mmCIF file with all atom_site columns, C-alpha atoms in Angstrom:
data_model
loop_
_atom_site.group_PDB
_atom_site.id
_atom_site.type_symbol
_atom_site.label_atom_id
_atom_site.label_alt_id
_atom_site.label_comp_id
_atom_site.label_asym_id
_atom_site.label_entity_id
_atom_site.label_seq_id
_atom_site.pdbx_PDB_ins_code
_atom_site.Cartn_x
_atom_site.Cartn_y
_atom_site.Cartn_z
_atom_site.occupancy
_atom_site.B_iso_or_equiv
_atom_site.pdbx_formal_charge
_atom_site.auth_seq_id
_atom_site.auth_comp_id
_atom_site.auth_asym_id
_atom_site.auth_atom_id
_atom_site.pdbx_PDB_model_num
ATOM 1   C CA . UNK A 1 1   ? 0.254  -0.240  0.191   1.00 0.00 ? 1   UNK A CA 1
ATOM 2   C CA . UNK A 1 2   ? 1.372  2.870   -1.357  1.00 0.00 ? 2   UNK A CA 1
ATOM 3   C CA . UNK A 1 3   ? 0.713  5.686   1.580   1.00 0.00 ? 3   UNK A CA 1
ATOM 4   C CA . UNK A 1 4   ? 1.461  9.251   -0.700  1.00 0.00 ? 4   UNK A CA 1
ATOM 5   C CA . UNK A 1 5   ? 0.405  8.994   -4.209  1.00 0.00 ? 5   UNK A CA 1
ATOM 6   C CA . UNK A 1 6   ? 1.732  11.386  -6.158  1.00 0.00 ? 6   UNK A CA 1
ATOM 7   C CA . UNK A 1 7   ? 0.193  12.650  -9.792  1.00 0.00 ? 7   UNK A CA 1
ATOM 8   C CA . UNK A 1 8   ? 0.929  12.702  -12.432 1.00 0.00 ? 8   UNK A CA 1
ATOM 9   C CA . UNK A 1 9   ? 3.659  10.277  -12.982 1.00 0.00 ? 9   UNK A CA 1
ATOM 10  C CA . UNK A 1 10  ? 5.234  11.747  -15.722 1.00 0.00 ? 10  UNK A CA 1
ATOM 11  C CA . UNK A 1 11  ? 4.469  15.440  -17.462 1.00 0.00 ? 11  UNK A CA 1
ATOM 12  C CA . UNK A 1 12  ? 5.984  16.491  -20.333 1.00 0.00 ? 12  UNK A CA 1
ATOM 13  C CA . UNK A 1 13  ? 5.362  20.639  -21.313 1.00 0.00 ? 13  UNK A CA 1
ATOM 14  C CA . UNK A 1 14  ? 6.811  23.181  -23.407 1.00 0.00 ? 14  UNK A CA 1
ATOM 15  C CA . UNK A 1 15  ? 8.712  26.340  -21.627 1.00 0.00 ? 15  UNK A CA 1
ATOM 16  C CA . UNK A 1 16  ? 5.697  29.116  -20.366 1.00 0.00 ? 16  UNK A CA 1
ATOM 17  C CA . UNK A 1 17  ? 3.126  26.091  -19.511 1.00 0.00 ? 17  UNK A CA 1
ATOM 18  C CA . UNK A 1 18  ? 1.793  25.994  -16.159 1.00 0.00 ? 18  UNK A CA 1
ATOM 19  C CA . UNK A 1 19  ? 1.025  22.915  -13.998 1.00 0.00 ? 19  UNK A CA 1
ATOM 20  C CA . UNK A 1 20  ? 0.205  21.413  -10.876 1.00 0.00 ? 20  UNK A CA 1
ATOM 21  C CA . UNK A 1 21  ? 1.594  18.188  -8.719  1.00 0.00 ? 21  UNK A CA 1
ATOM 22  C CA . UNK A 1 22  ? -0.432 16.321  -6.544  1.00 0.00 ? 22  UNK A CA 1
ATOM 23  C CA . UNK A 1 23  ? 0.611  13.978  -3.194  1.00 0.00 ? 23  UNK A CA 1
ATOM 24  C CA . UNK A 1 24  ? -2.188 12.593  -1.603  1.00 0.00 ? 24  UNK A CA 1
ATOM 25  C CA . UNK A 1 25  ? -2.858 10.691  0.845   1.00 0.00 ? 25  UNK A CA 1
ATOM 26  C CA . UNK A 1 26  ? -5.310 8.674   3.490   1.00 0.00 ? 26  UNK A CA 1
ATOM 27  C CA . UNK A 1 27  ? -3.450 9.570   6.751   1.00 0.00 ? 27  UNK A CA 1
ATOM 28  C CA . UNK A 1 28  ? -2.896 12.672  8.158   1.00 0.00 ? 28  UNK A CA 1
ATOM 29  C CA . UNK A 1 29  ? 1.300  14.195  8.416   1.00 0.00 ? 29  UNK A CA 1
ATOM 30  C CA . UNK A 1 30  ? 2.414  16.532  10.772  1.00 0.00 ? 30  UNK A CA 1
ATOM 31  C CA . UNK A 1 31  ? 4.631  17.729  7.909   1.00 0.00 ? 31  UNK A CA 1
ATOM 32  C CA . UNK A 1 32  ? 5.275  18.013  4.234   1.00 0.00 ? 32  UNK A CA 1
ATOM 33  C CA . UNK A 1 33  ? 8.542  18.446  2.192   1.00 0.00 ? 33  UNK A CA 1
ATOM 34  C CA . UNK A 1 34  ? 8.672  18.815  -1.185  1.00 0.00 ? 34  UNK A CA 1
ATOM 35  C CA . UNK A 1 35  ? 11.943 17.813  -3.046  1.00 0.00 ? 35  UNK A CA 1
ATOM 36  C CA . UNK A 1 36  ? 13.632 17.838  -6.103  1.00 0.00 ? 36  UNK A CA 1
ATOM 37  C CA . UNK A 1 37  ? 16.080 15.460  -7.697  1.00 0.00 ? 37  UNK A CA 1
ATOM 38  C CA . UNK A 1 38  ? 18.206 14.978  -10.650 1.00 0.00 ? 38  UNK A CA 1
ATOM 39  C CA . UNK A 1 39  ? 19.730 12.431  -12.134 1.00 0.00 ? 39  UNK A CA 1
ATOM 40  C CA . UNK A 1 40  ? 22.575 10.984  -10.252 1.00 0.00 ? 40  UNK A CA 1
ATOM 41  C CA . UNK A 1 41  ? 22.247 13.307  -7.205  1.00 0.00 ? 41  UNK A CA 1
ATOM 42  C CA . UNK A 1 42  ? 20.259 12.738  -3.848  1.00 0.00 ? 42  UNK A CA 1
ATOM 43  C CA . UNK A 1 43  ? 16.724 14.801  -3.224  1.00 0.00 ? 43  UNK A CA 1
ATOM 44  C CA . UNK A 1 44  ? 17.528 18.834  -2.689  1.00 0.00 ? 44  UNK A CA 1
ATOM 45  C CA . UNK A 1 45  ? 14.571 19.971  -0.010  1.00 0.00 ? 45  UNK A CA 1
ATOM 46  C CA . UNK A 1 46  ? 12.541 22.604  -1.773  1.00 0.00 ? 46  UNK A CA 1
ATOM 47  C CA . UNK A 1 47  ? 9.971  23.741  1.353   1.00 0.00 ? 47  UNK A CA 1
ATOM 48  C CA . UNK A 1 48  ? 8.938  22.100  4.105   1.00 0.00 ? 48  UNK A CA 1
ATOM 49  C CA . UNK A 1 49  ? 4.981  22.935  5.128   1.00 0.00 ? 49  UNK A CA 1
ATOM 50  C CA . UNK A 1 50  ? 3.492  22.219  8.599   1.00 0.00 ? 50  UNK A CA 1
ATOM 51  C CA . UNK A 1 51  ? -0.069 23.981  9.084   1.00 0.00 ? 51  UNK A CA 1
ATOM 52  C CA . UNK A 1 52  ? -2.969 23.086  7.038   1.00 0.00 ? 52  UNK A CA 1
ATOM 53  C CA . UNK A 1 53  ? -4.185 25.487  4.767   1.00 0.00 ? 53  UNK A CA 1
ATOM 54  C CA . UNK A 1 54  ? -0.766 26.772  4.506   1.00 0.00 ? 54  UNK A CA 1
ATOM 55  C CA . UNK A 1 55  ? 0.762  28.468  1.227   1.00 0.00 ? 55  UNK A CA 1
ATOM 56  C CA . UNK A 1 56  ? 4.818  29.100  0.650   1.00 0.00 ? 56  UNK A CA 1
ATOM 57  C CA . UNK A 1 57  ? 5.583  30.168  -2.640  1.00 0.00 ? 57  UNK A CA 1
ATOM 58  C CA . UNK A 1 58  ? 9.251  30.336  -4.255  1.00 0.00 ? 58  UNK A CA 1
ATOM 59  C CA . UNK A 1 59  ? 9.744  32.107  -6.834  1.00 0.00 ? 59  UNK A CA 1
ATOM 60  C CA . UNK A 1 60  ? 7.476  30.424  -9.744  1.00 0.00 ? 60  UNK A CA 1
ATOM 61  C CA . UNK A 1 61  ? 6.632  27.392  -7.459  1.00 0.00 ? 61  UNK A CA 1
ATOM 62  C CA . UNK A 1 62  ? 3.862  27.962  -5.054  1.00 0.00 ? 62  UNK A CA 1
ATOM 63  C CA . UNK A 1 63  ? 3.416  24.977  -2.474  1.00 0.00 ? 63  UNK A CA 1
ATOM 64  C CA . UNK A 1 64  ? 0.132  24.101  -0.890  1.00 0.00 ? 64  UNK A CA 1
ATOM 65  C CA . UNK A 1 65  ? -0.602 22.086  2.476   1.00 0.00 ? 65  UNK A CA 1
ATOM 66  C CA . UNK A 1 66  ? -4.025 20.581  2.719   1.00 0.00 ? 66  UNK A CA 1
ATOM 67  C CA . UNK A 1 67  ? -6.688 21.826  4.898   1.00 0.00 ? 67  UNK A CA 1
ATOM 68  C CA . UNK A 1 68  ? -6.508 18.424  6.792   1.00 0.00 ? 68  UNK A CA 1
ATOM 69  C CA . UNK A 1 69  ? -3.127 17.764  6.113   1.00 0.00 ? 69  UNK A CA 1
ATOM 70  C CA . UNK A 1 70  ? -3.738 14.451  4.103   1.00 0.00 ? 70  UNK A CA 1
ATOM 71  C CA . UNK A 1 71  ? -2.291 16.158  0.713   1.00 0.00 ? 71  UNK A CA 1
ATOM 72  C CA . UNK A 1 72  ? -0.467 18.849  -0.932  1.00 0.00 ? 72  UNK A CA 1
ATOM 73  C CA . UNK A 1 73  ? 0.483  20.694  -4.305  1.00 0.00 ? 73  UNK A CA 1
ATOM 74  C CA . UNK A 1 74  ? 3.300  21.688  -5.858  1.00 0.00 ? 74  UNK A CA 1
ATOM 75  C CA . UNK A 1 75  ? 2.438  24.333  -8.641  1.00 0.00 ? 75  UNK A CA 1
ATOM 76  C CA . UNK A 1 76  ? 4.495  25.575  -10.831 1.00 0.00 ? 76  UNK A CA 1
ATOM 77  C CA . UNK A 1 77  ? 3.946  29.491  -13.256 1.00 0.00 ? 77  UNK A CA 1
ATOM 78  C CA . UNK A 1 78  ? 5.946  29.114  -16.425 1.00 0.00 ? 78  UNK A CA 1
ATOM 79  C CA . UNK A 1 79  ? 7.555  25.912  -16.696 1.00 0.00 ? 79  UNK A CA 1
ATOM 80  C CA . UNK A 1 80  ? 11.362 26.607  -17.461 1.00 0.00 ? 80  UNK A CA 1
ATOM 81  C CA . UNK A 1 81  ? 13.814 23.534  -18.645 1.00 0.00 ? 81  UNK A CA 1
ATOM 82  C CA . UNK A 1 82  ? 15.679 24.444  -15.615 1.00 0.00 ? 82  UNK A CA 1
ATOM 83  C CA . UNK A 1 83  ? 12.537 22.811  -13.560 1.00 0.00 ? 83  UNK A CA 1
ATOM 84  C CA . UNK A 1 84  ? 12.738 19.958  -14.956 1.00 0.00 ? 84  UNK A CA 1
ATOM 85  C CA . UNK A 1 85  ? 13.632 17.070  -12.951 1.00 0.00 ? 85  UNK A CA 1
ATOM 86  C CA . UNK A 1 86  ? 12.111 14.023  -10.242 1.00 0.00 ? 86  UNK A CA 1
ATOM 87  C CA . UNK A 1 87  ? 9.367  16.056  -7.671  1.00 0.00 ? 87  UNK A CA 1
ATOM 88  C CA . UNK A 1 88  ? 9.151  13.971  -5.007  1.00 0.00 ? 88  UNK A CA 1
ATOM 89  C CA . UNK A 1 89  ? 6.705  15.078  -1.579  1.00 0.00 ? 89  UNK A CA 1
ATOM 90  C CA . UNK A 1 90  ? 7.918  13.071  2.132   1.00 0.00 ? 90  UNK A CA 1
ATOM 91  C CA . UNK A 1 91  ? 6.018  13.936  4.403   1.00 0.00 ? 91  UNK A CA 1
ATOM 92  C CA . UNK A 1 92  ? 6.737  12.656  8.649   1.00 0.00 ? 92  UNK A CA 1
ATOM 93  C CA . UNK A 1 93  ? 3.697  10.713  10.269  1.00 0.00 ? 93  UNK A CA 1
ATOM 94  C CA . UNK A 1 94  ? 3.783  12.436  13.763  1.00 0.00 ? 94  UNK A CA 1
ATOM 95  C CA . UNK A 1 95  ? 5.302  15.385  15.663  1.00 0.00 ? 95  UNK A CA 1
ATOM 96  C CA . UNK A 1 96  ? 9.561  14.790  16.527  1.00 0.00 ? 96  UNK A CA 1
ATOM 97  C CA . UNK A 1 97  ? 9.655  12.060  13.934  1.00 0.00 ? 97  UNK A CA 1
ATOM 98  C CA . UNK A 1 98  ? 12.434 11.665  11.497  1.00 0.00 ? 98  UNK A CA 1
ATOM 99  C CA . UNK A 1 99  ? 11.599 9.040   9.649   1.00 0.00 ? 99  UNK A CA 1
ATOM 100 C CA . UNK A 1 100 ? 10.323 10.475  6.020   1.00 0.00 ? 100 UNK A CA 1
ATOM 101 C CA . UNK A 1 101 ? 7.472  8.722   4.181   1.00 0.00 ? 101 UNK A CA 1
ATOM 102 C CA . UNK A 1 102 ? 8.579  9.243   0.404   1.00 0.00 ? 102 UNK A CA 1
ATOM 103 C CA . UNK A 1 103 ? 5.666  9.752   -2.691  1.00 0.00 ? 103 UNK A CA 1
ATOM 104 C CA . UNK A 1 104 ? 6.669  8.221   -5.986  1.00 0.00 ? 104 UNK A CA 1
ATOM 105 C CA . UNK A 1 105 ? 7.445  10.736  -7.587  1.00 0.00 ? 105 UNK A CA 1
ATOM 106 C CA . UNK A 1 106 ? 6.585  12.785  -10.559 1.00 0.00 ? 106 UNK A CA 1
ATOM 107 C CA . UNK A 1 107 ? 8.739  12.550  -13.571 1.00 0.00 ? 107 UNK A CA 1
ATOM 108 C CA . UNK A 1 108 ? 8.632  16.389  -15.043 1.00 0.00 ? 108 UNK A CA 1
ATOM 109 C CA . UNK A 1 109 ? 10.297 17.648  -18.580 1.00 0.00 ? 109 UNK A CA 1
ATOM 110 C CA . UNK A 1 110 ? 10.036 21.178  -19.539 1.00 0.00 ? 110 UNK A CA 1
ATOM 111 C CA . UNK A 1 111 ? 10.744 21.708  -23.474 1.00 0.00 ? 111 UNK A CA 1
ATOM 112 C CA . UNK A 1 112 ? 12.117 25.321  -25.075 1.00 0.00 ? 112 UNK A CA 1
ATOM 113 C CA . UNK B 2 1   ? 29.627 24.452  3.960   1.00 0.00 ? 1   UNK B CA 1
ATOM 114 C CA . UNK B 2 2   ? 30.158 21.006  2.698   1.00 0.00 ? 2   UNK B CA 1
ATOM 115 C CA . UNK B 2 3   ? 27.069 19.245  2.081   1.00 0.00 ? 3   UNK B CA 1
ATOM 116 C CA . UNK B 2 4   ? 26.344 15.201  3.077   1.00 0.00 ? 4   UNK B CA 1
ATOM 117 C CA . UNK B 2 5   ? 29.510 13.167  1.013   1.00 0.00 ? 5   UNK B CA 1
ATOM 118 C CA . UNK B 2 6   ? 28.540 9.373   -0.092  1.00 0.00 ? 6   UNK B CA 1
ATOM 119 C CA . UNK B 2 7   ? 31.200 7.047   -1.199  1.00 0.00 ? 7   UNK B CA 1
ATOM 120 C CA . UNK B 2 8   ? 31.355 5.036   -3.351  1.00 0.00 ? 8   UNK B CA 1
ATOM 121 C CA . UNK B 2 9   ? 29.168 6.937   -6.102  1.00 0.00 ? 9   UNK B CA 1
ATOM 122 C CA . UNK B 2 10  ? 28.715 3.401   -7.997  1.00 0.00 ? 10  UNK B CA 1
ATOM 123 C CA . UNK B 2 11  ? 29.244 0.013   -6.839  1.00 0.00 ? 11  UNK B CA 1
ATOM 124 C CA . UNK B 2 12  ? 29.286 -2.976  -8.169  1.00 0.00 ? 12  UNK B CA 1
ATOM 125 C CA . UNK B 2 13  ? 29.513 -6.896  -6.753  1.00 0.00 ? 13  UNK B CA 1
ATOM 126 C CA . UNK B 2 14  ? 28.646 -10.242 -7.369  1.00 0.00 ? 14  UNK B CA 1
ATOM 127 C CA . UNK B 2 15  ? 26.022 -12.016 -4.864  1.00 0.00 ? 15  UNK B CA 1
ATOM 128 C CA . UNK B 2 16  ? 27.315 -13.098 -1.948  1.00 0.00 ? 16  UNK B CA 1
ATOM 129 C CA . UNK B 2 17  ? 30.016 -10.279 -1.442  1.00 0.00 ? 17  UNK B CA 1
ATOM 130 C CA . UNK B 2 18  ? 30.100 -7.378  1.057   1.00 0.00 ? 18  UNK B CA 1
ATOM 131 C CA . UNK B 2 19  ? 29.821 -3.722  0.202   1.00 0.00 ? 19  UNK B CA 1
ATOM 132 C CA . UNK B 2 20  ? 30.504 -1.272  2.848   1.00 0.00 ? 20  UNK B CA 1
ATOM 133 C CA . UNK B 2 21  ? 29.060 2.166   2.018   1.00 0.00 ? 21  UNK B CA 1
ATOM 134 C CA . UNK B 2 22  ? 30.510 5.721   3.537   1.00 0.00 ? 22  UNK B CA 1
ATOM 135 C CA . UNK B 2 23  ? 28.635 8.535   4.443   1.00 0.00 ? 23  UNK B CA 1
ATOM 136 C CA . UNK B 2 24  ? 30.270 11.701  6.097   1.00 0.00 ? 24  UNK B CA 1
ATOM 137 C CA . UNK B 2 25  ? 27.040 14.023  7.269   1.00 0.00 ? 25  UNK B CA 1
ATOM 138 C CA . UNK B 2 26  ? 26.815 17.876  7.387   1.00 0.00 ? 26  UNK B CA 1
ATOM 139 C CA . UNK B 2 27  ? 29.019 18.703  10.109  1.00 0.00 ? 27  UNK B CA 1
ATOM 140 C CA . UNK B 2 28  ? 27.086 19.027  13.000  1.00 0.00 ? 28  UNK B CA 1
ATOM 141 C CA . UNK B 2 29  ? 24.326 17.315  11.696  1.00 0.00 ? 29  UNK B CA 1
ATOM 142 C CA . UNK B 2 30  ? 23.653 14.950  15.273  1.00 0.00 ? 30  UNK B CA 1
ATOM 143 C CA . UNK B 2 31  ? 20.894 12.869  12.723  1.00 0.00 ? 31  UNK B CA 1
ATOM 144 C CA . UNK B 2 32  ? 22.380 11.304  10.412  1.00 0.00 ? 32  UNK B CA 1
ATOM 145 C CA . UNK B 2 33  ? 19.406 9.218   8.235   1.00 0.00 ? 33  UNK B CA 1
ATOM 146 C CA . UNK B 2 34  ? 19.569 5.618   5.246   1.00 0.00 ? 34  UNK B CA 1
ATOM 147 C CA . UNK B 2 35  ? 17.534 5.877   2.898   1.00 0.00 ? 35  UNK B CA 1
ATOM 148 C CA . UNK B 2 36  ? 17.475 3.698   0.162   1.00 0.00 ? 36  UNK B CA 1
ATOM 149 C CA . UNK B 2 37  ? 15.252 3.116   -3.347  1.00 0.00 ? 37  UNK B CA 1
ATOM 150 C CA . UNK B 2 38  ? 14.963 -0.275  -5.371  1.00 0.00 ? 38  UNK B CA 1
ATOM 151 C CA . UNK B 2 39  ? 14.086 -0.500  -9.211  1.00 0.00 ? 39  UNK B CA 1
ATOM 152 C CA . UNK B 2 40  ? 10.923 1.193   -9.457  1.00 0.00 ? 40  UNK B CA 1
ATOM 153 C CA . UNK B 2 41  ? 9.944  1.948   -5.766  1.00 0.00 ? 41  UNK B CA 1
ATOM 154 C CA . UNK B 2 42  ? 9.879  4.693   -4.056  1.00 0.00 ? 42  UNK B CA 1
ATOM 155 C CA . UNK B 2 43  ? 12.564 6.251   -1.701  1.00 0.00 ? 43  UNK B CA 1
ATOM 156 C CA . UNK B 2 44  ? 12.202 4.024   1.835   1.00 0.00 ? 44  UNK B CA 1
ATOM 157 C CA . UNK B 2 45  ? 13.930 4.226   5.339   1.00 0.00 ? 45  UNK B CA 1
ATOM 158 C CA . UNK B 2 46  ? 15.958 2.305   6.640   1.00 0.00 ? 46  UNK B CA 1
ATOM 159 C CA . UNK B 2 47  ? 17.555 3.933   10.009  1.00 0.00 ? 47  UNK B CA 1
ATOM 160 C CA . UNK B 2 48  ? 18.417 6.948   12.514  1.00 0.00 ? 48  UNK B CA 1
ATOM 161 C CA . UNK B 2 49  ? 21.219 7.686   14.083  1.00 0.00 ? 49  UNK B CA 1
ATOM 162 C CA . UNK B 2 50  ? 21.307 10.229  16.506  1.00 0.00 ? 50  UNK B CA 1
ATOM 163 C CA . UNK B 2 51  ? 25.418 10.745  17.311  1.00 0.00 ? 51  UNK B CA 1
ATOM 164 C CA . UNK B 2 52  ? 26.315 7.279   17.440  1.00 0.00 ? 52  UNK B CA 1
ATOM 165 C CA . UNK B 2 53  ? 23.113 5.977   18.734  1.00 0.00 ? 53  UNK B CA 1
ATOM 166 C CA . UNK B 2 54  ? 20.882 3.761   17.177  1.00 0.00 ? 54  UNK B CA 1
ATOM 167 C CA . UNK B 2 55  ? 17.109 6.165   17.198  1.00 0.00 ? 55  UNK B CA 1
ATOM 168 C CA . UNK B 2 56  ? 14.929 3.998   15.097  1.00 0.00 ? 56  UNK B CA 1
ATOM 169 C CA . UNK B 2 57  ? 16.213 1.207   12.310  1.00 0.00 ? 57  UNK B CA 1
ATOM 170 C CA . UNK B 2 58  ? 12.641 -0.059  12.109  1.00 0.00 ? 58  UNK B CA 1
ATOM 171 C CA . UNK B 2 59  ? 13.572 0.134   8.231   1.00 0.00 ? 59  UNK B CA 1
ATOM 172 C CA . UNK B 2 60  ? 16.469 -2.404  8.299   1.00 0.00 ? 60  UNK B CA 1
ATOM 173 C CA . UNK B 2 61  ? 15.807 -5.186  5.917   1.00 0.00 ? 61  UNK B CA 1
ATOM 174 C CA . UNK B 2 62  ? 17.234 -7.941  7.844   1.00 0.00 ? 62  UNK B CA 1
ATOM 175 C CA . UNK B 2 63  ? 20.445 -9.005  9.389   1.00 0.00 ? 63  UNK B CA 1
ATOM 176 C CA . UNK B 2 64  ? 22.646 -8.578  6.145   1.00 0.00 ? 64  UNK B CA 1
ATOM 177 C CA . UNK B 2 65  ? 22.371 -4.944  7.244   1.00 0.00 ? 65  UNK B CA 1
ATOM 178 C CA . UNK B 2 66  ? 24.672 -3.379  9.808   1.00 0.00 ? 66  UNK B CA 1
ATOM 179 C CA . UNK B 2 67  ? 24.699 0.121   9.842   1.00 0.00 ? 67  UNK B CA 1
ATOM 180 C CA . UNK B 2 68  ? 27.613 1.587   12.358  1.00 0.00 ? 68  UNK B CA 1
ATOM 181 C CA . UNK B 2 69  ? 27.985 5.569   13.441  1.00 0.00 ? 69  UNK B CA 1
ATOM 182 C CA . UNK B 2 70  ? 31.805 5.770   14.922  1.00 0.00 ? 70  UNK B CA 1
ATOM 183 C CA . UNK B 2 71  ? 31.990 8.505   17.515  1.00 0.00 ? 71  UNK B CA 1
ATOM 184 C CA . UNK B 2 72  ? 28.900 10.157  16.006  1.00 0.00 ? 72  UNK B CA 1
ATOM 185 C CA . UNK B 2 73  ? 30.904 11.231  12.568  1.00 0.00 ? 73  UNK B CA 1
ATOM 186 C CA . UNK B 2 74  ? 30.952 9.509   9.296   1.00 0.00 ? 74  UNK B CA 1
ATOM 187 C CA . UNK B 2 75  ? 28.290 6.516   9.144   1.00 0.00 ? 75  UNK B CA 1
ATOM 188 C CA . UNK B 2 76  ? 29.051 2.914   6.915   1.00 0.00 ? 76  UNK B CA 1
ATOM 189 C CA . UNK B 2 77  ? 26.401 0.994   5.806   1.00 0.00 ? 77  UNK B CA 1
ATOM 190 C CA . UNK B 2 78  ? 27.445 -3.160  5.199   1.00 0.00 ? 78  UNK B CA 1
ATOM 191 C CA . UNK B 2 79  ? 25.590 -5.343  3.309   1.00 0.00 ? 79  UNK B CA 1
ATOM 192 C CA . UNK B 2 80  ? 27.257 -8.829  4.067   1.00 0.00 ? 80  UNK B CA 1
ATOM 193 C CA . UNK B 2 81  ? 26.030 -11.102 2.626   1.00 0.00 ? 81  UNK B CA 1
ATOM 194 C CA . UNK B 2 82  ? 24.996 -8.717  -0.076  1.00 0.00 ? 82  UNK B CA 1
ATOM 195 C CA . UNK B 2 83  ? 22.082 -10.060 -2.946  1.00 0.00 ? 83  UNK B CA 1
ATOM 196 C CA . UNK B 2 84  ? 20.544 -9.751  -5.984  1.00 0.00 ? 84  UNK B CA 1
ATOM 197 C CA . UNK B 2 85  ? 17.476 -7.431  -4.682  1.00 0.00 ? 85  UNK B CA 1
ATOM 198 C CA . UNK B 2 86  ? 19.673 -4.875  -2.829  1.00 0.00 ? 86  UNK B CA 1
ATOM 199 C CA . UNK B 2 87  ? 20.447 -3.677  -5.780  1.00 0.00 ? 87  UNK B CA 1
ATOM 200 C CA . UNK B 2 88  ? 19.180 0.157   -5.762  1.00 0.00 ? 88  UNK B CA 1
ATOM 201 C CA . UNK B 2 89  ? 20.137 3.773   -4.590  1.00 0.00 ? 89  UNK B CA 1
ATOM 202 C CA . UNK B 2 90  ? 21.306 4.009   -1.043  1.00 0.00 ? 90  UNK B CA 1
ATOM 203 C CA . UNK B 2 91  ? 20.725 7.699   0.290   1.00 0.00 ? 91  UNK B CA 1
ATOM 204 C CA . UNK B 2 92  ? 21.791 9.190   3.475   1.00 0.00 ? 92  UNK B CA 1
ATOM 205 C CA . UNK B 2 93  ? 20.768 12.667  4.612   1.00 0.00 ? 93  UNK B CA 1
ATOM 206 C CA . UNK B 2 94  ? 21.341 14.364  7.951   1.00 0.00 ? 94  UNK B CA 1
ATOM 207 C CA . UNK B 2 95  ? 19.719 16.680  10.074  1.00 0.00 ? 95  UNK B CA 1
ATOM 208 C CA . UNK B 2 96  ? 20.930 19.411  12.579  1.00 0.00 ? 96  UNK B CA 1
ATOM 209 C CA . UNK B 2 97  ? 17.513 19.366  14.810  1.00 0.00 ? 97  UNK B CA 1
ATOM 210 C CA . UNK B 2 98  ? 13.917 19.932  14.837  1.00 0.00 ? 98  UNK B CA 1
ATOM 211 C CA . UNK B 2 99  ? 12.170 22.917  14.652  1.00 0.00 ? 99  UNK B CA 1
ATOM 212 C CA . UNK B 2 100 ? 8.268  23.226  16.169  1.00 0.00 ? 100 UNK B CA 1
ATOM 213 C CA . UNK B 2 101 ? 8.924  19.311  15.477  1.00 0.00 ? 101 UNK B CA 1
ATOM 214 C CA . UNK B 2 102 ? 10.735 19.160  12.286  1.00 0.00 ? 102 UNK B CA 1
ATOM 215 C CA . UNK B 2 103 ? 13.725 17.361  10.783  1.00 0.00 ? 103 UNK B CA 1
ATOM 216 C CA . UNK B 2 104 ? 14.374 18.972  7.319   1.00 0.00 ? 104 UNK B CA 1
ATOM 217 C CA . UNK B 2 105 ? 16.979 16.170  5.985   1.00 0.00 ? 105 UNK B CA 1
ATOM 218 C CA . UNK B 2 106 ? 19.497 17.082  3.813   1.00 0.00 ? 106 UNK B CA 1
ATOM 219 C CA . UNK B 2 107 ? 20.460 14.280  1.313   1.00 0.00 ? 107 UNK B CA 1
ATOM 220 C CA . UNK B 2 108 ? 23.760 13.123  -0.281  1.00 0.00 ? 108 UNK B CA 1
ATOM 221 C CA . UNK B 2 109 ? 24.575 12.227  -4.301  1.00 0.00 ? 109 UNK B CA 1
ATOM 222 C CA . UNK B 2 110 ? 23.667 8.281   -3.373  1.00 0.00 ? 110 UNK B CA 1
ATOM 223 C CA . UNK B 2 111 ? 25.632 5.665   -3.794  1.00 0.00 ? 111 UNK B CA 1
ATOM 224 C CA . UNK B 2 112 ? 24.172 3.139   -6.831  1.00 0.00 ? 112 UNK B CA 1
ATOM 225 C CA . UNK B 2 113 ? 24.910 -0.483  -5.397  1.00 0.00 ? 113 UNK B CA 1
ATOM 226 C CA . UNK B 2 114 ? 24.637 -2.613  -8.255  1.00 0.00 ? 114 UNK B CA 1
ATOM 227 C CA . UNK B 2 115 ? 24.193 -6.584  -7.191  1.00 0.00 ? 115 UNK B CA 1
ATOM 228 C CA . UNK B 2 116 ? 25.052 -9.320  -10.462 1.00 0.00 ? 116 UNK B CA 1
#
């Protein structure tokens, strides 16, 4: 059973388009982190969301944590080829716990 | 400041052999974690050290895996004897501590292990 489902799995878009990646679960998470991973490298932390309904912005990236803390979304505005990569959500089930549960990932390809 | 480093970047061994992976966390980070991604699956937690002590090893697949963290600095993960299903990418991460109970983990580049 996959605890964190990401959708879509793959996304190929043209430069300048907008996109949204979803991370869904039936379980509650105390926090959720979004990472981006490029080939041959480890996941790089983009953002951590903690409070239900929280919205964080990182330049053209907007992250939202669901009100019930069971889901999250990543929206990219005007995608650039440099946004290409594997996007991963990862959640912690309880407070003061270190074990991250990862989603399956969304592979994004942005064409110029 | 140097990030999390891992060695080797890639290892190819035969079934039954032993392999030792090394992780050097970010300086000053007491928390060190091992994760693994096997082909086609999501990244999964293996274990967590706080300094030299194992805080949580609930993700270790079996007793062929042995993790150590000497002196609370670098960590090693030994697989002995290796099996085909151990192939995958092994990631190490470290964190300094918690903010509001949240541990932000910083990952190394991973070691790709191939068992033939």
